Amino acid sequence: MLKGRLRIGAYPNLTPGPSGRRSPRGVGRPGARHVLLAIALGLAATSSYAATDPLSLSLEELARVQILATPKFSEDTAHSPTAVSILTASDIRRFGWRTLGDVLRTLPGFNVTQDHTYAYVGVRGISSPGDYRQRFQVLIDGMSVNDNIYASVPVDSAFPLDLDLVERIEVIRGPSASVYGGDSLFGVINVITRSGSALQGGEASAGVANGRHRQGRLTWGQETDGTAYLVSVSGAQADGRNLGFPDLSGAVDSTTAHHVGGETNLKMFAQARGQGWRTTLIHASRDRIVPTGSYATDFDDPSHRERDTYTLAEAAFEQTLDHKTTTHQRLYFGQYVYRGLFPYTYPPRILNRDDAHGYWYGFESRLVSQAMEGQRWTLGVEFRDNFRQFQVNADPGYGCYDVGPDHCLDRNNPSRLLNVYAQNEISMGPNTWLTAGLRFDTIFGQEHHWSPRIGLVHDADSMGHFKILYASAFRDPTVYERFYTSPTYSYGNPALRPEKMQSIEATWEGRVGSSALKASAYWFRIHDLIGTNADGIADNAHAISGRGLELQIDQRWGQSTLFRGGYALQFPQQHGGPTPNAPRHQVTANLALDLGNHIQAGLEGQFVSRRETTDRNSRVGPYAMVNLNLQYQPTSGGPRLSLGIYNLLDREHDDPVAADDTLAGPRSTAPQFGRTFLLTGTLPF
């Protein structure tokens, strides 16, 4: 219920409680120590975008690609005090990535799991199965996508932007609360869209995949009198596939679920960009069939559906006061709507309905100045009004079944947020830069936080760049975690305390021969991590700490052959043992080749070591995955045909999932699909 109701997996000291579906009978304080020296990273113009595909650049040039659309960070990766990964539109095409989750799972330290309702992303071993809140911010052209009910962002087909509209994706690691506030404990991901001026015409695309999956896209872009326009509509429909669930054995006649992954999907995007301004409108909706029998619903029943709808709008403006000072303003509006339908046969047959409605608006103003020699200041203020944070649950026709005629849950908990931040990037010499920042966040009548961040970057010439970052971050409990409680089911806990995190991260970036290398070592500690206690109620756990190492190598031969490899070693620990769904080892490898005759191949390999499940009595074994994408494009900018084959070797494996009840009993793992293909054709016009 409500996104499957209780979906946050428990950590070791918090014994997993009920699945969250009601039973068949009814279903920081301020202080002087936080005040740092000075404050802010640079900001690049919101109307400027790189026209060059970074894959065509040398490795040295790529290291200095400007982070133009991530407004509160350094202008380029070399000056960022933490590791930055940039993935381009060419990467997406070469490797056939279908979702944001496909993109992130190729980076060291990111772990993606799937329960056939949603995909979930964990970072650096904090990957509790079913946790909607990823603990990083996701932006589209600098506009936050995180909703105001669960503070989550979908990374599967429910992500509100079609990946074909992406110019590049910037992944900035490390706590970023001093610049982006809560939900940025482990960093920021900014998805940068294509410009209409780069398209200069229309583009049509169609594709088919397993499970009678059909998809299509129509995009038009143009620049007229200095204004670039881009409009796109995408749609997809899938019947879904058959998948066996052996854990239902003995409880149902057949353990095969039909229509797994079946869905209807619609995405619309419109944007206009001019000199110093930008307006954006995004609307997307996905309605997914969930016949897996989760939350003790009727197994193999296609009437179990969960729908997510996003509407995001923003107007951003930039004004130059003088040649060293600019101001940036933006107004934004967001809407997130969730609806879940859950079939139960008691008897009678009941289709439980679970809704969430989140609405918000806000404004932000920033001043960026380089008037002081060797410094770049950013001063900003942001106000956000979450004027609707509504949650409701009911059994239509029965009120709250076996309880009374009223809804089981019906409440609205609006909130208002204010933050003020100041940052500075200081040149300490020709090869050394200091970044310092401080931010104050408050929810009126509730919590307030001070978030410091200080980093140092030194360019040692041929020895590479050395970086170190200290930062603190926080995560306030969501309205879902605080207030989702009904007469027959208790989960929400108004007394929840915010999570608080301290982190130290050291990074080296350099070259050995013709290879670009990157290495990061980190340590963090999170206090009051939110999970579930023995009664299934949201609660604060003991502190959790983590340390690890992330390695990455980039190697290019000519302009058409590229290799990227990554390795992550993770040691998250908590009182009571290791954390669930935290692989000790992860290995990724991507190889792009030109096969001749206008055919390019993208080969991808992934290895994930064994992981603990939420029931603490079992593990899922390690798995290795191979994906292959073939792309045919006879002329540059001409028609393109691609064939993606995922899980090429048809390997069976399971993912840990949130503690869940089925008709046969508890569930803590879910089987994954075997070999999958996607054939797409794209035609410019």
CSV table of C-alpha atoms in Angstrom, one decimal, residues 30 43 81 85 144 149 208 217-218 289 339-340 444 455 483 510 512 519 575 620 642:
chain,number,residue,atom,x,y,z
A,30,PRO,CA,23.7,25.8,15.4
A,43,LEU,CA,28.0,28.8,-11.0
A,81,PRO,CA,37.0,18.9,-4.3
A,85,SER,CA,31.7,11.4,-13.4
A,144,SER,CA,15.1,19.0,-8.3
A,149,ILE,CA,6.0,12.7,0.0
A,208,VAL,CA,10.1,-3.2,-29.5
A,217,ARG,CA,9.0,9.1,-29.4
A,218,LEU,CA,8.5,12.2,-31.5
A,289,ILE,CA,1.0,-4.0,-13.3
A,339,ARG,CA,-2.1,5.7,-6.7
A,340,GLY,CA,-2.0,2.1,-5.8
A,444,PHE,CA,9.1,26.1,10.0
A,455,GLY,CA,37.5,21.0,0.4
A,483,PHE,CA,2.5,10.2,9.5
A,510,GLY,CA,45.8,11.5,-12.8
A,512,VAL,CA,49.5,6.7,-16.1
A,519,ALA,CA,40.8,6.8,-7.0
A,575,HIS,CA,25.7,-2.5,15.6
A,620,VAL,CA,21.7,-13.9,-2.4
A,642,SER,CA,20.2,-0.3,-32.5
